Amino acid sequence: MLNIPSPSFPPQNSQQRVTPSGQTGRNKVMLKPGHSLMDWIRFCKSGKDLTGLRGRLIEVTHEELQKHNTRNDCWTCIRGMVYNVTPYMDYHPGGEEELMKAAGIDGTDLFDQVHRWVNYESMLKECLVGRMMTKATTAKGIIPPVPPTSLIPSSSVAPSSNKDSRPWFDWFQTDVTVHLVIYAKRKIPTTGCSIIDLKAGVLRVELLLGKMSYMIHLRLTNEVEGTVAVHTAFSVGKIQVSMQKQTKEKWSSLGHPLEFHNTFLRKKERAFFYRDCVLVSKTEVNHNTYVFRLQMPRGTVMHVPVGKHVYLKSLNQDTEVVRPYTPVDQNLATSICHSSKELDLYLMIKIYPDGVFTPYLNSMHIGDHISVSGPEGTFSLRPLRDVTNLYLLAAGTGFTPMARLIRLALQDMSTIRKTQLLFFNRREEDILSRHELDDLAANNESFQVEYVLSEPCESWTGKKGQVDKYLLDEFLIRPEGSKCYVCICGPAAFTDTSLRLLKQLGFSQEELHAFQG
């Protein structure tokens, strides 16, 4: 089903329209006739003196700024530059009241709370009074004018704000760039939640917010370069996607809506979306396990959140085969927050000779292609916010979701005082990342790892056997005043047995999470 907005102008829910009463989000006012965004642009080009300084630019003291705090004489400071916003009062979509909140003061924080990426330098360039004085001086100096940024302000295409705190979006452009800004209306987890795909002029942006998914899906108005830049303000809840125009021209709109554009649905209601990735390296971990490094397409930016998995898809003897795999970091010392330049996907996969999918993976050569879905899974960091003791039960490659979770617990979860991993394998040579785990435990008092082997050699001095009630009772200690949480991952039989035994030991469903594909 296509969600096509009204072709009227200004668009429905534009900043040039009033927000119906009872809705949350930015307050908008009904602008007077002749006071639209385009009217403001024409007014700025009229040659009128909008600063009251007859073209002079001055250094402004804090005392001077404070004097200009009335409706008819309103100055404000944004990032060190002072503007006379008095002429803009009747043109501001948020109304006079919103602008007056920053009258005579530094309004940078107020500005960032609402429209961090709006190019105010261009919109208000004719209102520029000068620069804030950073240190005492006895004379008012003349400063050079700020060069224009050639921004072409565009009308807002923000959807209305519903009671469910629905995200919305805006866009703006310069002569050479076009920018999409999504307002999530909530804090964004630092482990990532956005997936951007740009291919053949089609932009697809999906924002994962708990069980919900917000999507932008457009065929762009004009041609752009094949890469995107993504900037995220995690605490503010804003994401900006920037693209380079192929030609310098003004866009009349961001693009033509495609299927599911501007929809806010439960994640499970969306079909999997796959992108074509390239195998760039294959590194041996042990005798039957490798790390496959997959490179995303040029126009894709995707960071898989901690605890989420992706699906790999291929044709095997004319049959489509799909299997889930959990990404890992390059090593346990790698930071959870990927750099913007590190967009490759690392998958630690055990090869089963008689498996349906892994023999195909093992036969892949460097440069071969494979389809990769976006992040999936039910794991949430929310239950860990006040946990003090985190217990991880892993069997075999069930260790993969634990790898990033360990690093997150040690680096970013200040409430977690102890993280313990109980790692089950058949033989000693099957233990994944053993040296890294041992080094991490040796250098970090808040982390502990124990290995359990079901087929140990005679020289093995560690724990032996399979998961049972006595082993778990010994491992899962509840210190007085603690709050515990247990994560489990492994073969289905291991997971089912562990969950049953944990409930027998008194753990509630709210204290347990089982990773399942």
Short mmCIF file of C-alpha atoms in Angstrom, two decimals:
data_model
loop_
_atom_site.label_atom_id
_atom_site.label_comp_id
_atom_site.label_asym_id
_atom_site.label_seq_id
_atom_site.Cartn_x
_atom_site.Cartn_y
_atom_site.Cartn_z
CA MET A 1 0.00 0.00 0.00
CA LEU A 2 1.35 3.40 -0.92
CA ASN A 3 1.21 6.25 1.56
CA ILE A 4 1.07 9.25 -0.80
CA PRO A 5 0.93 12.72 0.77
CA SER A 6 -1.39 15.40 -0.51
CA PRO A 7 -0.02 17.30 -3.51
CA SER A 8 -1.29 20.60 -2.12
CA PHE A 9 1.10 23.34 -1.11
CA PRO A 10 2.11 23.92 1.54
CA PRO A 11 2.17 20.15 2.14
CA GLN A 12 0.00 18.73 4.87
CA ASN A 13 1.75 19.16 8.24
CA SER A 14 4.30 21.50 6.73
CA GLN A 15 5.81 24.08 9.04
CA GLN A 16 3.67 26.51 7.08
CA ARG A 17 0.49 24.87 8.36
CA VAL A 18 -0.97 24.90 11.83
CA THR A 19 -0.79 21.74 13.97
CA PRO A 20 -4.23 20.55 15.08
CA SER A 21 -4.92 20.99 18.76
CA GLY A 22 -4.35 18.02 20.97
CA GLN A 23 -1.26 16.84 19.14
CA THR A 24 2.17 16.77 20.65
CA GLY A 25 5.47 17.91 19.21
CA ARG A 26 6.46 21.28 17.81
CA ASN A 27 3.87 24.00 18.18
CA LYS A 28 3.01 25.70 14.91
CA VAL A 29 0.92 28.77 14.29
CA MET A 30 -1.27 29.88 11.45
CA LEU A 31 0.91 32.32 9.55
CA LYS A 32 -0.57 35.55 8.26
CA PRO A 33 -1.17 35.78 4.51
CA GLY A 34 2.03 36.77 2.75
CA HIS A 35 4.27 35.35 5.48
CA SER A 36 5.23 31.96 4.09
CA LEU A 37 8.80 30.72 3.82
CA MET A 38 9.03 31.92 0.23
CA ASP A 39 7.69 35.32 1.30
CA TRP A 40 10.50 35.51 3.87
CA ILE A 41 13.08 34.73 1.20
CA ARG A 42 11.68 37.49 -1.01
CA PHE A 43 11.63 39.89 1.94
CA CYS A 44 15.30 39.16 2.66
CA LYS A 45 16.14 40.00 -0.95
CA SER A 46 14.22 43.28 -0.88
CA GLY A 47 17.26 45.28 0.21
CA LYS A 48 15.67 46.46 3.46
CA ASP A 49 17.87 46.88 6.52
CA LEU A 50 16.89 43.92 8.73
CA THR A 51 19.50 44.54 11.41
CA GLY A 52 18.98 48.24 12.13
CA LEU A 53 22.73 48.78 11.80
CA ARG A 54 22.78 49.98 8.17
CA GLY A 55 25.03 47.18 7.03
CA ARG A 56 27.55 47.38 9.88
CA LEU A 57 28.62 44.23 11.74
CA ILE A 58 29.60 44.66 15.38
CA GLU A 59 30.94 42.71 18.32
CA VAL A 60 28.17 42.27 20.88
CA THR A 61 28.72 42.14 24.63
CA HIS A 62 26.46 40.08 26.90
CA GLU A 63 25.17 43.31 28.40
CA GLU A 64 24.23 44.67 24.98
CA LEU A 65 22.53 41.40 23.98
CA GLN A 66 20.39 41.45 27.12
CA LYS A 67 19.00 44.88 26.23
CA HIS A 68 17.33 43.55 23.08
CA ASN A 69 14.70 41.32 24.67
CA THR A 70 11.31 42.68 23.56
CA ARG A 71 8.89 41.82 20.78
CA ASN A 72 9.85 44.91 18.80
CA ASP A 73 13.57 44.67 19.51
CA CYS A 74 14.65 41.04 19.72
CA TRP A 75 18.22 39.82 19.34
CA THR A 76 19.43 36.28 19.99
CA CYS A 77 22.75 34.46 19.79
CA ILE A 78 23.28 31.12 18.03
CA ARG A 79 26.72 29.53 18.14
CA GLY A 80 28.51 32.80 18.81
CA MET A 81 26.69 34.88 16.16
CA VAL A 82 24.04 37.46 17.07
CA TYR A 83 20.90 37.97 14.94
CA ASN A 84 18.15 40.56 15.05
CA VAL A 85 15.17 38.24 14.69
CA THR A 86 12.57 40.99 15.09
CA PRO A 87 11.72 41.03 11.35
CA TYR A 88 11.40 37.24 11.36
CA MET A 89 8.76 37.13 14.12
CA ASP A 90 5.76 36.97 11.79
CA TYR A 91 7.44 34.45 9.48
CA HIS A 92 8.50 31.91 12.09
CA PRO A 93 6.42 28.69 11.84
CA GLY A 94 6.70 28.21 15.60
CA GLY A 95 5.33 31.65 16.27
CA GLU A 96 6.42 34.67 18.20
CA GLU A 97 6.27 32.89 21.55
CA GLU A 98 8.95 30.38 20.54
CA LEU A 99 11.36 33.05 19.31
CA MET A 100 10.83 35.15 22.43
CA LYS A 101 12.14 32.29 24.57
CA ALA A 102 15.60 33.16 23.23
CA ALA A 103 15.19 36.95 23.36
CA GLY A 104 18.30 38.69 24.66
CA ILE A 105 20.13 35.46 25.49
CA ASP A 106 22.18 32.68 23.91
CA GLY A 107 19.52 30.56 22.19
CA THR A 108 21.81 27.80 20.92
CA ASP A 109 20.48 25.09 23.22
CA LEU A 110 16.86 26.03 22.51
CA PHE A 111 17.58 25.98 18.79
CA ASP A 112 19.25 22.56 18.96
CA GLN A 113 16.32 21.05 20.83
CA VAL A 114 14.00 21.66 17.89
CA HIS A 115 15.90 22.08 14.61
CA ARG A 116 19.55 21.37 15.08
CA TRP A 117 20.32 21.04 11.39
CA VAL A 118 18.30 23.91 9.98
CA ASN A 119 20.73 26.21 8.19
CA TYR A 120 19.97 29.32 10.19
CA GLU A 121 23.12 31.04 8.83
CA SER A 122 21.49 31.36 5.43
CA MET A 123 17.91 31.94 6.55
CA LEU A 124 18.98 34.74 8.90
CA LYS A 125 22.04 36.05 7.08
CA GLU A 126 20.35 39.42 6.38
CA CYS A 127 19.57 39.67 10.13
CA LEU A 128 23.18 39.20 11.25
CA VAL A 129 24.20 41.81 13.82
CA GLY A 130 27.68 40.48 14.48
CA ARG A 131 29.73 38.21 16.68
CA MET A 132 29.50 37.75 20.43
CA MET A 133 32.44 39.31 22.22
CA THR A 134 34.46 36.53 23.86
CA LYS A 135 36.62 38.81 26.00
CA ALA A 136 36.49 42.33 27.29
CA THR A 137 37.36 45.12 24.92
CA THR A 138 36.90 48.90 25.06
CA ALA A 139 35.96 49.41 21.44
CA LYS A 140 33.39 47.90 19.16
CA GLY A 141 35.28 46.35 16.28
CA ILE A 142 34.12 45.76 12.78
CA ILE A 143 34.10 42.11 11.72
CA PRO A 144 33.95 40.74 8.21
CA PRO A 145 30.55 39.48 7.07
CA VAL A 146 29.85 35.77 7.24
CA PRO A 147 29.92 34.33 3.71
CA PRO A 148 26.55 33.04 2.52
CA THR A 149 26.09 29.27 2.42
CA SER A 150 23.82 29.29 -0.63
CA LEU A 151 21.11 27.46 1.29
CA ILE A 152 17.80 27.20 -0.45
CA PRO A 153 15.30 26.75 2.40
CA SER A 154 12.65 24.22 1.57
CA SER A 155 9.18 23.69 2.93
CA SER A 156 8.81 21.19 5.72
CA VAL A 157 7.41 17.80 4.89
CA ALA A 158 6.96 16.76 8.51
CA PRO A 159 4.06 14.48 9.31
CA SER A 160 1.82 15.31 12.21
CA SER A 161 2.74 14.25 15.71
CA ASN A 162 0.40 11.63 17.12
CA LYS A 163 -0.09 10.49 20.69
CA ASP A 164 2.19 7.51 20.03
CA SER A 165 5.15 9.91 19.61
CA ARG A 166 5.39 9.15 15.93
CA PRO A 167 8.72 10.22 14.35
CA TRP A 168 8.69 12.76 11.53
CA PHE A 169 11.07 14.24 9.00
CA ASP A 170 12.18 17.45 7.30
CA TRP A 171 14.55 18.18 4.46
CA PHE A 172 16.65 21.08 3.28
CA GLN A 173 19.17 21.75 0.55
CA THR A 174 22.14 23.84 -0.50
CA ASP A 175 23.42 24.40 -4.02
CA VAL A 176 25.41 21.17 -3.88
CA THR A 177 23.83 19.02 -1.15
CA VAL A 178 20.45 17.73 -0.04
CA HIS A 179 19.71 16.67 3.53
CA LEU A 180 17.02 14.53 5.14
CA VAL A 181 16.51 15.01 8.89
CA ILE A 182 14.51 12.51 10.96
CA TYR A 183 13.24 13.42 14.42
CA ALA A 184 12.80 10.23 16.45
CA LYS A 185 11.13 12.02 19.39
CA ARG A 186 13.14 9.93 21.83
CA LYS A 187 16.75 9.18 22.67
CA ILE A 188 18.54 6.94 20.20
CA PRO A 189 20.67 4.03 21.50
CA THR A 190 24.37 4.58 20.85
CA THR A 191 24.61 1.04 19.48
CA GLY A 192 22.72 2.23 16.42
CA CYS A 193 19.20 2.00 15.05
CA SER A 194 19.21 3.41 11.50
CA ILE A 195 19.70 1.67 8.16
CA ILE A 196 20.21 3.77 5.04
CA ASP A 197 20.19 2.36 1.52
CA LEU A 198 20.74 4.55 -1.54
CA LYS A 199 20.67 2.81 -4.89
CA ALA A 200 19.83 4.04 -8.42
CA GLY A 201 18.19 7.21 -7.14
CA VAL A 202 16.01 5.45 -4.54
CA LEU A 203 16.53 6.37 -0.88
CA ARG A 204 15.33 3.96 1.80
CA VAL A 205 15.82 4.90 5.45
CA GLU A 206 14.58 2.68 8.28
CA LEU A 207 14.73 3.74 11.91
CA LEU A 208 14.41 0.90 14.45
CA LEU A 209 12.76 2.08 17.67
CA GLY A 210 12.10 -0.84 19.98
CA LYS A 211 9.42 -3.00 18.36
CA MET A 212 8.55 -0.23 15.92
CA SER A 213 10.00 0.77 12.58
CA TYR A 214 9.81 4.21 10.96
CA MET A 215 10.52 4.33 7.23
CA ILE A 216 11.32 6.93 4.60
CA HIS A 217 11.17 5.54 1.04
CA LEU A 218 11.58 7.94 -1.90
CA ARG A 219 12.65 8.11 -5.49
CA LEU A 220 14.78 11.24 -5.29
CA THR A 221 13.86 14.22 -7.45
CA ASN A 222 17.26 14.46 -9.14
CA GLU A 223 20.53 12.57 -9.40
CA VAL A 224 22.90 12.36 -6.44
CA GLU A 225 26.29 10.79 -5.85
CA GLY A 226 26.22 7.17 -4.74
CA THR A 227 27.30 7.66 -1.12
CA VAL A 228 25.57 9.09 1.94
CA ALA A 229 26.84 10.69 5.14
CA VAL A 230 24.95 10.06 8.37
CA HIS A 231 25.13 12.22 11.50
CA THR A 232 23.28 11.16 14.66
CA ALA A 233 22.54 13.18 17.79
CA PHE A 234 21.80 10.25 20.10
CA SER A 235 20.56 12.17 23.15
CA VAL A 236 18.46 14.56 21.07
CA GLY A 237 17.03 11.82 18.85
CA LYS A 238 17.85 13.25 15.44
CA ILE A 239 19.42 11.66 12.38
CA GLN A 240 20.64 13.59 9.35
CA VAL A 241 21.27 11.87 6.02
CA SER A 242 23.30 14.02 3.62
CA MET A 243 23.81 13.47 -0.11
CA GLN A 244 25.81 15.28 -2.79
CA LYS A 245 23.91 16.57 -5.81
CA GLN A 246 25.33 15.67 -9.19
CA THR A 247 24.37 19.09 -10.60
CA LYS A 248 23.86 22.46 -8.96
CA GLU A 249 20.14 23.03 -9.13
CA LYS A 250 17.24 23.73 -6.84
CA TRP A 251 15.04 20.75 -6.05
CA SER A 252 11.30 21.40 -5.92
CA SER A 253 10.80 18.41 -3.62
CA LEU A 254 12.87 15.72 -1.98
CA GLY A 255 11.36 13.00 -4.09
CA HIS A 256 8.40 10.83 -5.08
CA PRO A 257 6.99 8.60 -2.29
CA LEU A 258 7.34 4.86 -2.75
CA GLU A 259 5.82 1.92 -0.91
CA PHE A 260 5.61 2.34 2.89
CA HIS A 261 7.03 5.87 2.74
CA ASN A 262 6.54 7.80 5.99
CA THR A 263 5.04 4.84 7.86
CA PHE A 264 5.44 3.87 11.51
CA LEU A 265 4.74 0.14 11.87
CA ARG A 266 5.63 -2.80 14.04
CA LYS A 267 8.94 -4.17 12.81
CA LYS A 268 7.48 -7.63 12.30
CA GLU A 269 4.96 -6.20 9.82
CA ARG A 270 7.73 -5.30 7.36
CA ALA A 271 9.16 -7.79 4.92
CA PHE A 272 12.90 -8.40 5.00
CA PHE A 273 14.89 -6.00 2.87
CA TYR A 274 18.15 -7.36 1.47
CA ARG A 275 21.18 -5.56 0.07
CA ASP A 276 23.93 -7.10 -2.05
CA CYS A 277 27.19 -7.42 -0.06
CA VAL A 278 30.67 -8.55 -1.07
CA LEU A 279 32.96 -10.98 0.76
CA VAL A 280 36.24 -9.11 1.30
CA SER A 281 38.01 -11.47 3.71
CA LYS A 282 37.69 -14.81 5.49
CA THR A 283 39.76 -15.35 8.64
CA GLU A 284 40.18 -18.65 10.46
CA VAL A 285 39.22 -18.61 14.13
CA ASN A 286 39.70 -22.30 14.87
CA HIS A 287 39.59 -25.62 13.04
CA ASN A 288 35.99 -25.17 11.82
CA THR A 289 35.03 -21.54 12.42
CA TYR A 290 35.77 -18.40 10.38
CA VAL A 291 35.07 -14.70 10.52
CA PHE A 292 33.50 -13.59 7.25
CA ARG A 293 33.96 -9.89 6.53
CA LEU A 294 31.21 -8.53 4.28
CA GLN A 295 31.38 -5.11 2.65
CA MET A 296 28.18 -3.10 2.34
CA PRO A 297 27.16 -1.53 -0.99
CA ARG A 298 28.46 1.97 -1.65
CA GLY A 299 25.17 3.66 -0.73
CA THR A 300 24.44 1.64 2.42
CA VAL A 301 25.12 2.66 6.01
CA MET A 302 24.06 -0.01 8.51
CA HIS A 303 25.21 -0.53 12.08
CA VAL A 304 23.67 -3.61 13.67
CA PRO A 305 22.71 -2.93 17.31
CA VAL A 306 24.09 -5.13 20.07
CA GLY A 307 22.05 -8.31 20.42
CA LYS A 308 20.56 -8.13 16.93
CA HIS A 309 21.25 -10.52 14.05
CA VAL A 310 21.02 -10.37 10.26
CA TYR A 311 19.84 -12.93 7.74
CA LEU A 312 22.02 -14.17 4.91
CA LYS A 313 20.25 -15.37 1.78
CA SER A 314 21.47 -17.33 -1.22
CA LEU A 315 20.31 -19.77 -3.86
CA ASN A 316 21.40 -23.34 -3.16
CA GLN A 317 20.54 -25.74 -5.99
CA ASP A 318 17.78 -23.38 -7.15
CA THR A 319 16.37 -23.19 -3.62
CA GLU A 320 16.42 -19.95 -1.63
CA VAL A 321 18.12 -20.58 1.72
CA VAL A 322 18.04 -18.05 4.58
CA ARG A 323 19.90 -18.30 7.88
CA PRO A 324 20.42 -15.87 10.82
CA TYR A 325 23.88 -14.83 12.03
CA THR A 326 24.94 -12.39 14.73
CA PRO A 327 27.65 -9.84 13.89
CA VAL A 328 30.72 -9.56 16.08
CA ASP A 329 33.32 -6.85 16.40
CA GLN A 330 36.77 -7.31 14.89
CA ASN A 331 37.92 -8.37 18.36
CA LEU A 332 36.77 -8.09 21.95
CA ALA A 333 38.84 -4.94 22.41
CA THR A 334 36.93 -3.11 19.68
CA SER A 335 34.62 -0.35 20.84
CA ILE A 336 30.89 -0.95 20.55
CA CYS A 337 30.38 2.35 18.72
CA HIS A 338 31.63 1.82 15.20
CA SER A 339 33.40 4.65 13.49
CA SER A 340 31.62 6.18 10.55
CA LYS A 341 34.26 4.69 8.26
CA GLU A 342 33.91 1.12 9.56
CA LEU A 343 30.78 -0.15 7.85
CA ASP A 344 31.81 -3.73 7.15
CA LEU A 345 29.97 -6.62 8.75
CA TYR A 346 31.91 -9.31 10.65
CA LEU A 347 30.18 -12.69 11.07
CA MET A 348 31.70 -15.54 13.08
CA ILE A 349 30.34 -18.73 11.52
CA LYS A 350 31.01 -22.41 12.23
CA ILE A 351 31.13 -24.60 9.13
CA TYR A 352 29.09 -27.81 9.30
CA PRO A 353 30.10 -30.25 6.53
CA ASP A 354 26.56 -31.60 6.29
CA GLY A 355 24.87 -28.24 6.84
CA VAL A 356 22.35 -26.70 4.47
CA PHE A 357 23.96 -23.24 4.31
CA THR A 358 27.48 -23.18 5.76
CA PRO A 359 29.10 -25.36 3.04
CA TYR A 360 27.96 -22.74 0.54
CA LEU A 361 29.49 -19.98 2.67
CA ASN A 362 32.70 -21.94 2.97
CA SER A 363 32.88 -22.26 -0.82
CA MET A 364 32.63 -18.50 -1.38
CA HIS A 365 35.65 -16.71 -2.82
CA ILE A 366 36.85 -13.19 -2.11
CA GLY A 367 34.75 -10.88 -4.26
CA ASP A 368 31.67 -13.13 -4.29
CA HIS A 369 28.30 -11.59 -3.45
CA ILE A 370 25.64 -12.51 -0.90
CA SER A 371 22.36 -10.92 0.20
CA VAL A 372 22.18 -9.49 3.74
CA SER A 373 19.06 -8.33 5.58
CA GLY A 374 18.75 -5.48 8.04
CA PRO A 375 18.98 -6.00 11.83
CA GLU A 376 16.43 -8.36 13.36
CA GLY A 377 15.76 -9.79 16.80
CA THR A 378 13.88 -9.11 20.01
CA PHE A 379 16.79 -8.25 22.31
CA SER A 380 16.47 -4.91 24.11
CA LEU A 381 18.94 -3.05 26.29
CA ARG A 382 16.12 -1.59 28.37
CA PRO A 383 16.05 -4.40 30.99
CA LEU A 384 19.78 -3.91 31.62
CA ARG A 385 19.46 -0.31 32.80
CA ASP A 386 19.55 -1.13 36.50
CA VAL A 387 21.07 -4.64 36.41
CA THR A 388 24.05 -5.20 38.70
CA ASN A 389 24.97 -8.78 37.77
CA LEU A 390 24.88 -10.00 34.17
CA TYR A 391 25.14 -13.75 33.55
CA LEU A 392 25.76 -15.15 30.06
CA LEU A 393 25.23 -18.80 29.12
CA ALA A 394 26.62 -19.70 25.70
CA ALA A 395 27.13 -22.95 23.83
CA GLY A 396 29.36 -23.11 20.74
CA THR A 397 28.66 -20.28 18.30
CA GLY A 398 25.96 -19.13 20.71
CA PHE A 399 28.88 -17.05 21.94
CA THR A 400 28.48 -14.58 19.04
CA PRO A 401 25.77 -12.34 20.56
CA MET A 402 27.64 -12.43 23.87
CA ALA A 403 30.83 -11.01 22.37
CA ARG A 404 29.46 -7.50 21.80
CA LEU A 405 27.26 -7.68 24.88
CA ILE A 406 30.33 -8.27 27.06
CA ARG A 407 32.06 -5.21 25.64
CA LEU A 408 28.92 -3.10 26.06
CA ALA A 409 28.52 -4.19 29.69
CA LEU A 410 32.15 -3.36 30.50
CA GLN A 411 32.29 -0.07 28.62
CA ASP A 412 28.89 1.57 28.73
CA MET A 413 26.71 0.00 31.44
CA SER A 414 27.91 1.63 34.63
CA THR A 415 25.34 -0.13 36.83
CA ILE A 416 26.64 -3.61 35.93
CA ARG A 417 29.21 -4.52 38.55
CA LYS A 418 29.87 -8.09 37.41
CA THR A 419 29.61 -9.84 34.04
CA GLN A 420 30.12 -13.61 34.00
CA LEU A 421 30.23 -15.96 31.02
CA LEU A 422 29.65 -19.70 31.32
CA PHE A 423 30.85 -21.07 27.98
CA PHE A 424 29.91 -24.65 26.93
CA ASN A 425 31.79 -26.53 24.19
CA ARG A 426 32.54 -30.11 23.21
CA ARG A 427 36.34 -29.99 23.17
CA GLU A 428 39.01 -27.50 24.15
CA GLU A 429 39.86 -26.69 20.52
CA ASP A 430 36.23 -25.64 19.95
CA ILE A 431 36.39 -22.68 22.36
CA LEU A 432 36.01 -19.46 20.39
CA SER A 433 38.07 -16.34 21.20
CA ARG A 434 39.57 -18.07 24.22
CA HIS A 435 42.77 -16.02 24.38
CA GLU A 436 40.84 -12.76 24.09
CA LEU A 437 38.38 -13.84 26.79
CA ASP A 438 41.18 -14.90 29.11
CA ASP A 439 43.03 -11.61 28.56
CA LEU A 440 39.85 -9.65 29.19
CA ALA A 441 39.21 -11.53 32.45
CA ALA A 442 42.82 -11.07 33.57
CA ASN A 443 42.70 -7.32 33.01
CA ASN A 444 39.19 -6.55 34.18
CA GLU A 445 37.96 -7.40 37.66
CA SER A 446 34.32 -7.05 36.65
CA PHE A 447 34.50 -9.84 34.06
CA GLN A 448 34.80 -13.57 34.67
CA VAL A 449 34.70 -16.54 32.28
CA GLU A 450 34.42 -20.28 32.93
CA TYR A 451 34.58 -23.02 30.32
CA VAL A 452 32.62 -26.28 30.40
CA LEU A 453 33.54 -29.19 28.10
CA SER A 454 31.35 -32.18 27.34
CA GLU A 455 34.20 -34.19 25.74
CA PRO A 456 37.35 -33.02 27.56
CA CYS A 457 40.79 -34.51 27.14
CA GLU A 458 42.52 -36.12 30.10
CA SER A 459 44.57 -33.03 30.88
CA TRP A 460 41.52 -30.74 31.14
CA THR A 461 41.20 -29.34 34.68
CA GLY A 462 38.17 -27.13 34.14
CA LYS A 463 34.46 -27.88 34.47
CA LYS A 464 33.06 -30.90 32.65
CA GLY A 465 29.66 -32.05 31.51
CA GLN A 466 26.57 -30.38 30.11
CA VAL A 467 24.22 -27.74 31.42
CA ASP A 468 22.38 -28.93 34.53
CA LYS A 469 20.73 -27.52 37.64
CA TYR A 470 23.73 -28.04 39.93
CA LEU A 471 26.14 -26.31 37.58
CA LEU A 472 23.84 -23.33 37.17
CA ASP A 473 23.11 -23.12 40.89
CA GLU A 474 26.85 -22.90 41.56
CA PHE A 475 27.40 -20.29 38.82
CA LEU A 476 24.38 -18.03 39.33
CA ILE A 477 24.97 -16.34 42.65
CA ARG A 478 22.60 -13.56 43.74
CA PRO A 479 24.52 -11.13 45.97
CA GLU A 480 22.37 -9.33 48.55
CA GLY A 481 20.76 -6.23 47.06
CA SER A 482 21.67 -7.21 43.51
CA LYS A 483 19.53 -7.28 40.39
CA CYS A 484 20.41 -10.13 38.04
CA TYR A 485 19.79 -10.78 34.37
CA VAL A 486 20.60 -13.91 32.37
CA CYS A 487 21.13 -14.21 28.60
CA ILE A 488 21.22 -17.61 26.88
CA CYS A 489 22.28 -18.59 23.38
CA GLY A 490 23.11 -21.92 21.76
CA PRO A 491 21.46 -24.89 20.04
CA ALA A 492 17.71 -25.18 20.61
CA ALA A 493 18.04 -28.08 23.06
CA PHE A 494 20.63 -26.17 25.13
CA THR A 495 18.48 -23.04 25.21
CA ASP A 496 15.28 -24.89 26.16
CA THR A 497 17.03 -26.84 28.93
CA SER A 498 18.70 -23.73 30.31
CA LEU A 499 15.45 -21.75 30.42
CA ARG A 500 13.64 -24.60 32.21
CA LEU A 501 16.41 -24.97 34.80
CA LEU A 502 16.69 -21.22 35.40
CA LYS A 503 12.98 -20.99 36.14
CA GLN A 504 13.35 -23.88 38.58
CA LEU A 505 16.09 -21.86 40.29
CA GLY A 506 13.68 -18.97 40.79
CA PHE A 507 14.48 -16.69 37.87
CA SER A 508 11.44 -14.91 36.47
CA GLN A 509 10.70 -14.45 32.78
CA GLU A 510 11.60 -10.75 33.14
CA GLU A 511 15.11 -11.73 34.24
CA LEU A 512 15.79 -13.95 31.21
CA HIS A 513 16.48 -13.47 27.52
CA ALA A 514 17.09 -16.25 25.02
CA PHE A 515 18.72 -15.30 21.72
CA GLN A 516 16.95 -17.13 18.92
CA GLY A 517 17.12 -16.70 15.16
#
